[in-house]
Amino acid sequence: MTPLIYSTLIISLGIGTTLTFASTHWYLAWMGIEINTLAIIPLMTQSHSPRATEATTKYFFAQATASATLLFAATSNAFFTGSWDILQTNNPLTYTLMTLALAMKIGLAPLHSWMPEVMQGLTLLTGLILSTWQKLAPFCLIYQIQPHSPNLFMALGLLSIVAGGWGGFNQVQLRKILAYSSIAHLGWMVLILSFSPPLTLVAFSTYLMMTFSLFYSFMMTKTTHINSLSTSWAKIPTLTALTPLILLSLGGLPPLTGFLPKWMILQELTKQDLALVAVLAALFSLFSLYFYLRLSYAMTLTMPPNNPAGTLPWRLNPSHNTLPP
């Protein structure tokens, strides 16, 4: 891909998100989301591998379905209310359709099944864009229509926390684990959205910061599989030593950064007399904590001086494994 085409696609991603942010009209907001989708599809296929083509096809079908549902819901809402204003989404049927369409856009459970499969076929850089930037525009629309049905958002949030934690149990591919991590964190954000929108923004900003740091760490060490974590320290030791802290922060362990948003969310749910929901969210988050600890264990237990065998040349350089003729 030439630099000119690559720059055009990146600029299109920015224009699409900015258009959705600045829109009060459903049609313009939908157009911004579509520009985003069309711009990232060539970025997904730039490796020209069958797996990337498969991931791009799945992504296209999922996004096309969500976009068609969103446009149908926006048109129906304009028919019932006589307004295309995003804040005038008062019809229960169209509101539910819009929420489900946007949930599919960002990968909320139970409409999340496309995301791990798509992430597995992408490079780490494209996966980073999919996990962060591509969620901004749909999440902005969810943020604007959120006050109408807290029960729907609580159901989506709890299901996402469960699906994000349970789905990452037996995964060994880091990109799939990061996809399930994204699903679980979005569940926390949606769970509290109806009661404290500013707290949702705090959680979303923290998620973006931690996800970018983790993707950057894996990109620098060129790590895509859990088995390769054991020798990643030999490439960039300092960065590898910091990565477990990022993983534990994503898991929400105190006193790390990721603990603060979850603690504030649980506190706000308790203030709203939703102690049972808070307890369920805290218990289900232990599923996610398991695979974060698993990754941290794989990295820290094999760092020197605990892993002398990992320093052998045949372990670090696969080209030396071949026997001489």
C-alpha positions as a LaTeX table, in Angstrom:
\begin{tabular}{lrrr}
\hline
Residue & $x$ (\AA) & $y$ (\AA) & $z$ (\AA) \\
\hline
Met1 & 0.00 & 0.00 & 0.00 \\
Thr2 & 1.46 & 3.34 & $-1.08$ \\
Pro3 & 1.90 & 6.13 & 1.48 \\
Leu4 & $-0.65$ & 8.29 & $-0.37$ \\
Ile5 & $-3.39$ & 5.66 & $-0.18$ \\
Tyr6 & $-2.52$ & 4.85 & 3.43 \\
Ser7 & $-2.66$ & 8.53 & 4.42 \\
Thr8 & $-6.01$ & 8.94 & 2.63 \\
Leu9 & $-7.50$ & 6.02 & 4.56 \\
Ile10 & $-6.23$ & 7.30 & 7.91 \\
Ile11 & $-7.61$ & 10.79 & 7.16 \\
Ser12 & $-10.94$ & 9.20 & 6.19 \\
Leu13 & $-11.07$ & 7.47 & 9.56 \\
Gly14 & $-10.65$ & 10.82 & 11.27 \\
Ile15 & $-13.22$ & 12.55 & 9.05 \\
Gly16 & $-15.82$ & 9.84 & 9.63 \\
Thr17 & $-15.49$ & 9.99 & 13.42 \\
Thr18 & $-15.47$ & 13.79 & 13.45 \\
Leu19 & $-18.60$ & 13.90 & 11.28 \\
Thr20 & $-20.46$ & 11.63 & 13.71 \\
Phe21 & $-19.26$ & 13.67 & 16.71 \\
Ala22 & $-20.48$ & 16.93 & 15.14 \\
Ser23 & $-23.84$ & 15.62 & 13.92 \\
Thr24 & $-27.26$ & 16.16 & 15.45 \\
His25 & $-28.97$ & 14.55 & 12.43 \\
Trp26 & $-29.25$ & 10.77 & 12.28 \\
Tyr27 & $-28.44$ & 10.61 & 8.57 \\
Leu28 & $-25.17$ & 12.54 & 8.93 \\
Ala29 & $-24.19$ & 10.46 & 11.95 \\
Trp30 & $-24.88$ & 7.27 & 9.99 \\
Met31 & $-22.82$ & 8.62 & 7.09 \\
Gly32 & $-19.84$ & 9.24 & 9.38 \\
Ile33 & $-19.99$ & 5.66 & 10.66 \\
Glu34 & $-20.10$ & 4.36 & 7.08 \\
Ile35 & $-17.04$ & 6.42 & 6.10 \\
Asn36 & $-15.22$ & 4.82 & 9.02 \\
Thr37 & $-16.20$ & 1.32 & 7.92 \\
Leu38 & $-15.22$ & 1.85 & 4.30 \\
Ala39 & $-11.87$ & 3.36 & 5.32 \\
Ile40 & $-10.77$ & 0.53 & 7.61 \\
Ile41 & $-11.64$ & $-2.34$ & 5.24 \\
Pro42 & $-8.60$ & $-1.74$ & 2.93 \\
Leu43 & $-6.40$ & $-1.47$ & 6.04 \\
Met44 & $-7.59$ & $-4.91$ & 7.13 \\
Thr45 & $-6.66$ & $-6.55$ & 3.84 \\
Gln46 & $-3.26$ & $-4.94$ & 3.34 \\
Ser47 & $-1.46$ & $-8.16$ & 4.42 \\
His48 & $-3.12$ & $-10.08$ & 1.52 \\
Ser49 & $-3.45$ & $-13.28$ & 3.52 \\
Pro50 & $-6.50$ & $-15.61$ & 3.44 \\
Arg51 & $-7.04$ & $-15.08$ & 7.17 \\
Ala52 & $-7.13$ & $-11.29$ & 6.70 \\
Thr53 & $-9.59$ & $-11.64$ & 3.83 \\
Glu54 & $-11.82$ & $-13.85$ & 5.95 \\
Ala55 & $-11.69$ & $-11.39$ & 8.86 \\
Thr56 & $-12.51$ & $-8.47$ & 6.56 \\
Thr57 & $-15.48$ & $-10.31$ & 5.08 \\
Lys58 & $-16.89$ & $-11.11$ & 8.53 \\
Tyr59 & $-16.37$ & $-7.52$ & 9.62 \\
Phe60 & $-18.10$ & $-6.18$ & 6.52 \\
Phe61 & $-21.18$ & $-8.39$ & 6.96 \\
Ala62 & $-21.52$ & $-7.56$ & 10.67 \\
Gln63 & $-21.12$ & $-3.83$ & 10.09 \\
Ala64 & $-23.44$ & $-3.84$ & 7.07 \\
Thr65 & $-26.15$ & $-5.56$ & 9.11 \\
Ala66 & $-25.76$ & $-3.08$ & 11.97 \\
Ser67 & $-25.73$ & $-0.10$ & 9.58 \\
Ala68 & $-28.86$ & $-1.25$ & 7.76 \\
Thr69 & $-30.66$ & $-1.75$ & 11.10 \\
Leu70 & $-29.52$ & 1.67 & 12.33 \\
Leu71 & $-30.70$ & 3.42 & 9.15 \\
Phe72 & $-34.04$ & 1.61 & 9.28 \\
Ala73 & $-34.51$ & 2.57 & 12.94 \\
Ala74 & $-33.56$ & 6.22 & 12.27 \\
Thr75 & $-36.02$ & 6.40 & 9.34 \\
Ser76 & $-38.78$ & 4.79 & 11.42 \\
Asn77 & $-38.10$ & 7.22 & 14.26 \\
Ala78 & $-38.37$ & 10.15 & 11.84 \\
Phe79 & $-41.70$ & 8.72 & 10.62 \\
Phe80 & $-43.11$ & 8.40 & 14.16 \\
Thr81 & $-41.74$ & 11.61 & 15.69 \\
Gly82 & $-41.31$ & 13.85 & 12.64 \\
Ser83 & $-37.69$ & 14.62 & 13.59 \\
Trp84 & $-34.25$ & 13.38 & 12.56 \\
Asp85 & $-32.68$ & 14.82 & 15.71 \\
Ile86 & $-30.58$ & 12.27 & 17.60 \\
Leu87 & $-31.89$ & 13.48 & 20.96 \\
Gln88 & $-35.51$ & 13.01 & 19.83 \\
Thr89 & $-35.39$ & 9.21 & 19.90 \\
Asn90 & $-38.50$ & 8.60 & 21.98 \\
Asn91 & $-40.25$ & 5.70 & 20.28 \\
Pro92 & $-39.56$ & 2.48 & 22.27 \\
Leu93 & $-39.28$ & 0.22 & 19.21 \\
Thr94 & $-36.90$ & 2.44 & 17.24 \\
Tyr95 & $-34.90$ & 3.18 & 20.39 \\
Thr96 & $-34.37$ & $-0.55$ & 21.03 \\
Leu97 & $-33.39$ & $-1.18$ & 17.39 \\
Met98 & $-30.89$ & 1.69 & 17.46 \\
Thr99 & $-29.35$ & 0.48 & 20.70 \\
Leu100 & $-28.94$ & $-3.09$ & 19.40 \\
Ala101 & $-27.50$ & $-1.87$ & 16.09 \\
Leu102 & $-24.93$ & 0.29 & 17.88 \\
Ala103 & $-24.19$ & $-2.58$ & 20.28 \\
Met104 & $-23.33$ & $-4.75$ & 17.27 \\
Lys105 & $-21.16$ & $-1.94$ & 15.90 \\
Ile106 & $-18.92$ & $-1.87$ & 18.97 \\
Gly107 & $-19.18$ & $-5.57$ & 19.85 \\
Leu108 & $-21.40$ & $-5.73$ & 22.93 \\
Ala109 & $-22.78$ & $-9.12$ & 23.97 \\
Pro110 & $-24.88$ & $-10.91$ & 22.79 \\
Leu111 & $-23.94$ & $-9.34$ & 19.42 \\
His112 & $-20.20$ & $-9.77$ & 19.94 \\
Ser113 & $-19.36$ & $-13.05$ & 18.19 \\
Trp114 & $-17.84$ & $-11.36$ & 15.14 \\
Met115 & $-15.20$ & $-9.42$ & 17.06 \\
Pro116 & $-12.79$ & $-12.16$ & 18.28 \\
Glu117 & $-12.81$ & $-13.81$ & 14.85 \\
Val118 & $-12.10$ & $-10.53$ & 13.11 \\
Met119 & $-9.34$ & $-9.55$ & 15.54 \\
Gln120 & $-7.60$ & $-12.88$ & 15.01 \\
Gly121 & $-7.10$ & $-12.16$ & 11.30 \\
Leu122 & $-5.70$ & $-8.64$ & 11.70 \\
Thr123 & $-2.27$ & $-7.23$ & 12.41 \\
Leu124 & $-1.73$ & $-5.74$ & 15.85 \\
Leu125 & $-1.79$ & $-2.19$ & 14.46 \\
Thr126 & $-5.11$ & $-2.66$ & 12.67 \\
Gly127 & $-6.45$ & $-4.48$ & 15.73 \\
Leu128 & $-5.52$ & $-1.45$ & 17.82 \\
Ile129 & $-7.53$ & 0.81 & 15.49 \\
Leu130 & $-10.49$ & $-1.58$ & 15.64 \\
Ser131 & $-10.36$ & $-1.78$ & 19.46 \\
Thr132 & $-10.06$ & 1.96 & 20.07 \\
Trp133 & $-10.77$ & 4.43 & 17.27 \\
Gln134 & $-13.58$ & 2.45 & 15.60 \\
Lys135 & $-15.55$ & 2.45 & 18.85 \\
Leu136 & $-15.58$ & 6.23 & 19.28 \\
Ala137 & $-18.34$ & 7.11 & 16.80 \\
Pro138 & $-20.89$ & 4.40 & 17.78 \\
Phe139 & $-20.20$ & 4.97 & 21.47 \\
Cys140 & $-20.84$ & 8.70 & 20.99 \\
Leu141 & $-24.33$ & 7.87 & 19.65 \\
Ile142 & $-25.00$ & 5.43 & 22.49 \\
Tyr143 & $-23.96$ & 8.16 & 24.91 \\
Gln144 & $-26.54$ & 10.55 & 23.44 \\
Ile145 & $-29.53$ & 8.20 & 23.41 \\
Gln146 & $-28.80$ & 6.51 & 26.75 \\
Pro147 & $-31.27$ & 8.07 & 29.25 \\
His148 & $-34.38$ & 6.20 & 28.05 \\
Ser149 & $-33.95$ & 2.56 & 29.15 \\
Pro150 & $-31.53$ & 1.70 & 31.98 \\
Asn151 & $-32.72$ & $-1.93$ & 32.10 \\
Leu152 & $-31.61$ & $-2.57$ & 28.52 \\
Phe153 & $-28.18$ & $-1.11$ & 29.17 \\
Met154 & $-27.76$ & $-3.05$ & 32.40 \\
Ala155 & $-28.64$ & $-6.29$ & 30.60 \\
Leu156 & $-26.17$ & $-5.57$ & 27.78 \\
Gly157 & $-23.50$ & $-4.59$ & 30.32 \\
Leu158 & $-23.80$ & $-7.71$ & 32.46 \\
Leu159 & $-23.92$ & $-10.00$ & 29.41 \\
Ser160 & $-20.79$ & $-8.33$ & 28.01 \\
Ile161 & $-18.89$ & $-8.70$ & 31.29 \\
Val162 & $-19.77$ & $-12.41$ & 31.39 \\
Ala163 & $-19.07$ & $-13.05$ & 27.70 \\
Gly164 & $-15.81$ & $-11.07$ & 27.76 \\
Gly165 & $-14.50$ & $-12.98$ & 30.76 \\
Trp166 & $-15.78$ & $-16.44$ & 29.90 \\
Gly167 & $-14.72$ & $-16.27$ & 26.25 \\
Gly168 & $-11.08$ & $-15.56$ & 27.06 \\
Phe169 & $-10.62$ & $-18.60$ & 29.33 \\
Asn170 & $-9.11$ & $-21.11$ & 26.91 \\
Gln171 & $-7.62$ & $-18.69$ & 24.38 \\
Val172 & $-3.92$ & $-18.77$ & 23.54 \\
Gln173 & $-3.96$ & $-16.13$ & 20.79 \\
Leu174 & $-3.30$ & $-12.69$ & 22.24 \\
Arg175 & $-5.48$ & $-10.91$ & 19.68 \\
Lys176 & $-8.52$ & $-12.96$ & 20.67 \\
Ile177 & $-7.80$ & $-12.35$ & 24.34 \\
Leu178 & $-7.61$ & $-8.61$ & 23.66 \\
Ala179 & $-10.94$ & $-8.80$ & 21.81 \\
Tyr180 & $-12.65$ & $-10.45$ & 24.78 \\
Ser181 & $-10.98$ & $-7.91$ & 27.07 \\
Ser182 & $-12.52$ & $-5.13$ & 24.98 \\
Ile183 & $-15.97$ & $-6.73$ & 25.23 \\
Ala184 & $-15.73$ & $-6.99$ & 29.02 \\
His185 & $-14.59$ & $-3.38$ & 29.47 \\
Leu186 & $-17.35$ & $-2.06$ & 27.22 \\
Gly187 & $-19.78$ & $-3.93$ & 29.46 \\
Trp188 & $-18.60$ & $-1.93$ & 32.47 \\
Met189 & $-19.04$ & 1.33 & 30.57 \\
Val190 & $-22.55$ & 0.52 & 29.35 \\
Leu191 & $-23.57$ & $-0.77$ & 32.78 \\
Ile192 & $-23.19$ & 2.64 & 34.41 \\
Leu193 & $-24.12$ & 4.78 & 31.39 \\
Ser194 & $-27.75$ & 5.41 & 32.40 \\
Phe195 & $-26.83$ & 6.58 & 35.92 \\
Ser196 & $-23.55$ & 8.48 & 35.53 \\
Pro197 & $-22.49$ & 9.42 & 31.96 \\
Pro198 & $-19.35$ & 11.32 & 33.14 \\
Leu199 & $-18.18$ & 8.16 & 34.93 \\
Thr200 & $-18.61$ & 6.27 & 31.65 \\
Leu201 & $-16.30$ & 8.76 & 29.95 \\
Val202 & $-13.72$ & 8.26 & 32.70 \\
Ala203 & $-13.87$ & 4.48 & 32.24 \\
Phe204 & $-13.69$ & 4.82 & 28.44 \\
Ser205 & $-10.67$ & 7.13 & 28.58 \\
Thr206 & $-8.88$ & 4.77 & 30.96 \\
Tyr207 & $-9.68$ & 1.83 & 28.70 \\
Leu208 & $-8.26$ & 3.64 & 25.65 \\
Met209 & $-5.04$ & 4.48 & 27.48 \\
Met210 & $-4.46$ & 0.96 & 28.81 \\
Thr211 & $-5.41$ & $-0.78$ & 25.55 \\
Phe212 & $-3.07$ & 1.42 & 23.53 \\
Ser213 & $-0.22$ & 0.70 & 25.96 \\
Leu214 & $-0.81$ & $-3.07$ & 25.80 \\
Phe215 & $-1.05$ & $-3.17$ & 22.00 \\
Tyr216 & 2.09 & $-1.05$ & 21.74 \\
Ser217 & 3.95 & $-3.45$ & 24.03 \\
Phe218 & 2.94 & $-6.47$ & 21.94 \\
Met219 & 3.80 & $-4.65$ & 18.71 \\
Met220 & 7.27 & $-3.73$ & 19.93 \\
Thr221 & 8.02 & $-7.31$ & 21.01 \\
Lys222 & 6.16 & $-8.78$ & 17.97 \\
Thr223 & 4.19 & $-11.11$ & 20.23 \\
Thr224 & 0.91 & $-12.67$ & 19.06 \\
His225 & 0.80 & $-15.97$ & 20.99 \\
Ile226 & 0.88 & $-16.75$ & 24.69 \\
Asn227 & 3.82 & $-19.14$ & 24.23 \\
Ser228 & 6.00 & $-16.37$ & 22.78 \\
Leu229 & 5.57 & $-14.30$ & 25.95 \\
Ser230 & 8.20 & $-16.44$ & 27.65 \\
Thr231 & 11.00 & $-15.07$ & 25.45 \\
Ser232 & 9.70 & $-11.54$ & 24.90 \\
Trp233 & 11.91 & $-10.22$ & 27.72 \\
Ala234 & 15.00 & $-10.89$ & 25.58 \\
Lys235 & 13.81 & $-8.37$ & 22.97 \\
Ile236 & 12.93 & $-5.34$ & 25.13 \\
Pro237 & 13.47 & $-6.19$ & 28.82 \\
Thr238 & 12.22 & $-2.87$ & 30.24 \\
Leu239 & 8.99 & $-2.90$ & 28.25 \\
Thr240 & 8.38 & $-6.54$ & 29.12 \\
Ala241 & 8.78 & $-5.75$ & 32.81 \\
Leu242 & 6.07 & $-3.06$ & 32.56 \\
Thr243 & 3.58 & $-5.13$ & 30.55 \\
Pro244 & 2.36 & $-7.23$ & 33.55 \\
Leu245 & 1.48 & $-3.97$ & 35.32 \\
Ile246 & $-0.68$ & $-2.98$ & 32.33 \\
Leu247 & $-2.36$ & $-6.40$ & 32.35 \\
Leu248 & $-3.10$ & $-6.23$ & 36.07 \\
Ser249 & $-4.40$ & $-2.69$ & 35.61 \\
Leu250 & $-6.81$ & $-3.95$ & 32.94 \\
Gly251 & $-7.90$ & $-6.59$ & 35.44 \\
Gly252 & $-8.75$ & $-3.86$ & 37.94 \\
Leu253 & $-6.35$ & $-4.71$ & 40.76 \\
Pro254 & $-5.55$ & $-1.92$ & 43.26 \\
Pro255 & $-3.63$ & 0.35 & 43.42 \\
Leu256 & $-3.26$ & 0.39 & 39.62 \\
Thr257 & $-5.09$ & 2.75 & 37.26 \\
Gly258 & $-7.76$ & 0.31 & 36.10 \\
Phe259 & $-9.02$ & $-0.19$ & 39.65 \\
Leu260 & $-10.36$ & 3.37 & 40.03 \\
Pro261 & $-13.09$ & 3.32 & 37.31 \\
Lys262 & $-14.40$ & $-0.09$ & 38.43 \\
Trp263 & $-14.47$ & 0.96 & 42.06 \\
Met264 & $-16.34$ & 4.16 & 41.20 \\
Ile265 & $-18.82$ & 2.22 & 39.05 \\
Leu266 & $-19.53$ & $-0.24$ & 41.85 \\
Gln267 & $-19.95$ & 2.66 & 44.29 \\
Glu268 & $-22.41$ & 4.42 & 41.97 \\
Leu269 & $-24.44$ & 1.24 & 41.43 \\
Thr270 & $-24.68$ & 0.82 & 45.20 \\
Lys271 & $-25.91$ & 4.41 & 45.56 \\
Gln272 & $-28.65$ & 3.63 & 43.01 \\
Asp273 & $-29.87$ & 0.71 & 45.19 \\
Leu274 & $-28.50$ & $-1.80$ & 42.69 \\
Ala275 & $-26.30$ & $-3.73$ & 45.10 \\
Leu276 & $-27.13$ & $-7.06$ & 43.42 \\
Val277 & $-26.03$ & $-5.74$ & 40.01 \\
Ala278 & $-22.81$ & $-4.43$ & 41.57 \\
Val279 & $-22.09$ & $-7.80$ & 43.20 \\
Leu280 & $-22.74$ & $-9.68$ & 39.94 \\
Ala281 & $-20.50$ & $-7.33$ & 37.97 \\
Ala282 & $-17.69$ & $-7.72$ & 40.52 \\
Leu283 & $-17.98$ & $-11.51$ & 40.54 \\
Phe284 & $-18.15$ & $-11.84$ & 36.76 \\
Ser285 & $-15.09$ & $-9.62$ & 36.38 \\
Leu286 & $-13.07$ & $-12.38$ & 38.07 \\
Phe287 & $-13.34$ & $-14.32$ & 34.80 \\
Ser288 & $-11.41$ & $-11.58$ & 33.01 \\
Leu289 & $-8.94$ & $-11.32$ & 35.88 \\
Tyr290 & $-8.05$ & $-14.98$ & 35.35 \\
Phe291 & $-6.63$ & $-14.56$ & 31.85 \\
Tyr292 & $-4.91$ & $-11.29$ & 32.76 \\
Leu293 & $-3.12$ & $-13.12$ & 35.56 \\
Arg294 & $-2.39$ & $-15.97$ & 33.17 \\
Leu295 & $-0.61$ & $-13.63$ & 30.75 \\
Ser296 & 1.24 & $-11.90$ & 33.59 \\
Tyr297 & 2.34 & $-15.29$ & 34.92 \\
Ala298 & 3.63 & $-16.34$ & 31.50 \\
Met299 & 5.75 & $-13.18$ & 31.27 \\
Thr300 & 7.08 & $-12.76$ & 34.80 \\
Leu301 & 7.84 & $-16.38$ & 35.67 \\
Thr302 & 10.05 & $-16.73$ & 32.60 \\
Met303 & 12.03 & $-13.51$ & 33.07 \\
Pro304 & 15.68 & $-13.85$ & 34.13 \\
Pro305 & 17.05 & $-15.23$ & 36.37 \\
Asn306 & 14.10 & $-17.65$ & 36.67 \\
Asn307 & 14.41 & $-19.08$ & 33.17 \\
Pro308 & 18.00 & $-19.99$ & 32.27 \\
Ala309 & 16.87 & $-22.24$ & 29.41 \\
Gly310 & 15.18 & $-19.28$ & 27.75 \\
Thr311 & 18.56 & $-17.68$ & 27.05 \\
Leu312 & 19.77 & $-20.52$ & 24.84 \\
Pro313 & 20.41 & $-19.47$ & 21.21 \\
Trp314 & 18.17 & $-22.22$ & 19.78 \\
Arg315 & 15.28 & $-20.87$ & 21.89 \\
Leu316 & 15.64 & $-17.27$ & 20.77 \\
Asn317 & 16.59 & $-17.85$ & 17.13 \\
Pro318 & 14.51 & $-20.49$ & 15.33 \\
Ser319 & 16.87 & $-20.43$ & 12.32 \\
His320 & 19.49 & $-22.27$ & 14.43 \\
Asn321 & 17.19 & $-25.22$ & 14.96 \\
Thr322 & 18.07 & $-26.87$ & 11.65 \\
Leu323 & 20.70 & $-29.60$ & 11.77 \\
Pro324 & 23.81 & $-29.33$ & 9.54 \\
Pro325 & 23.81 & $-31.55$ & 6.43 \\
\hline
\end{tabular}
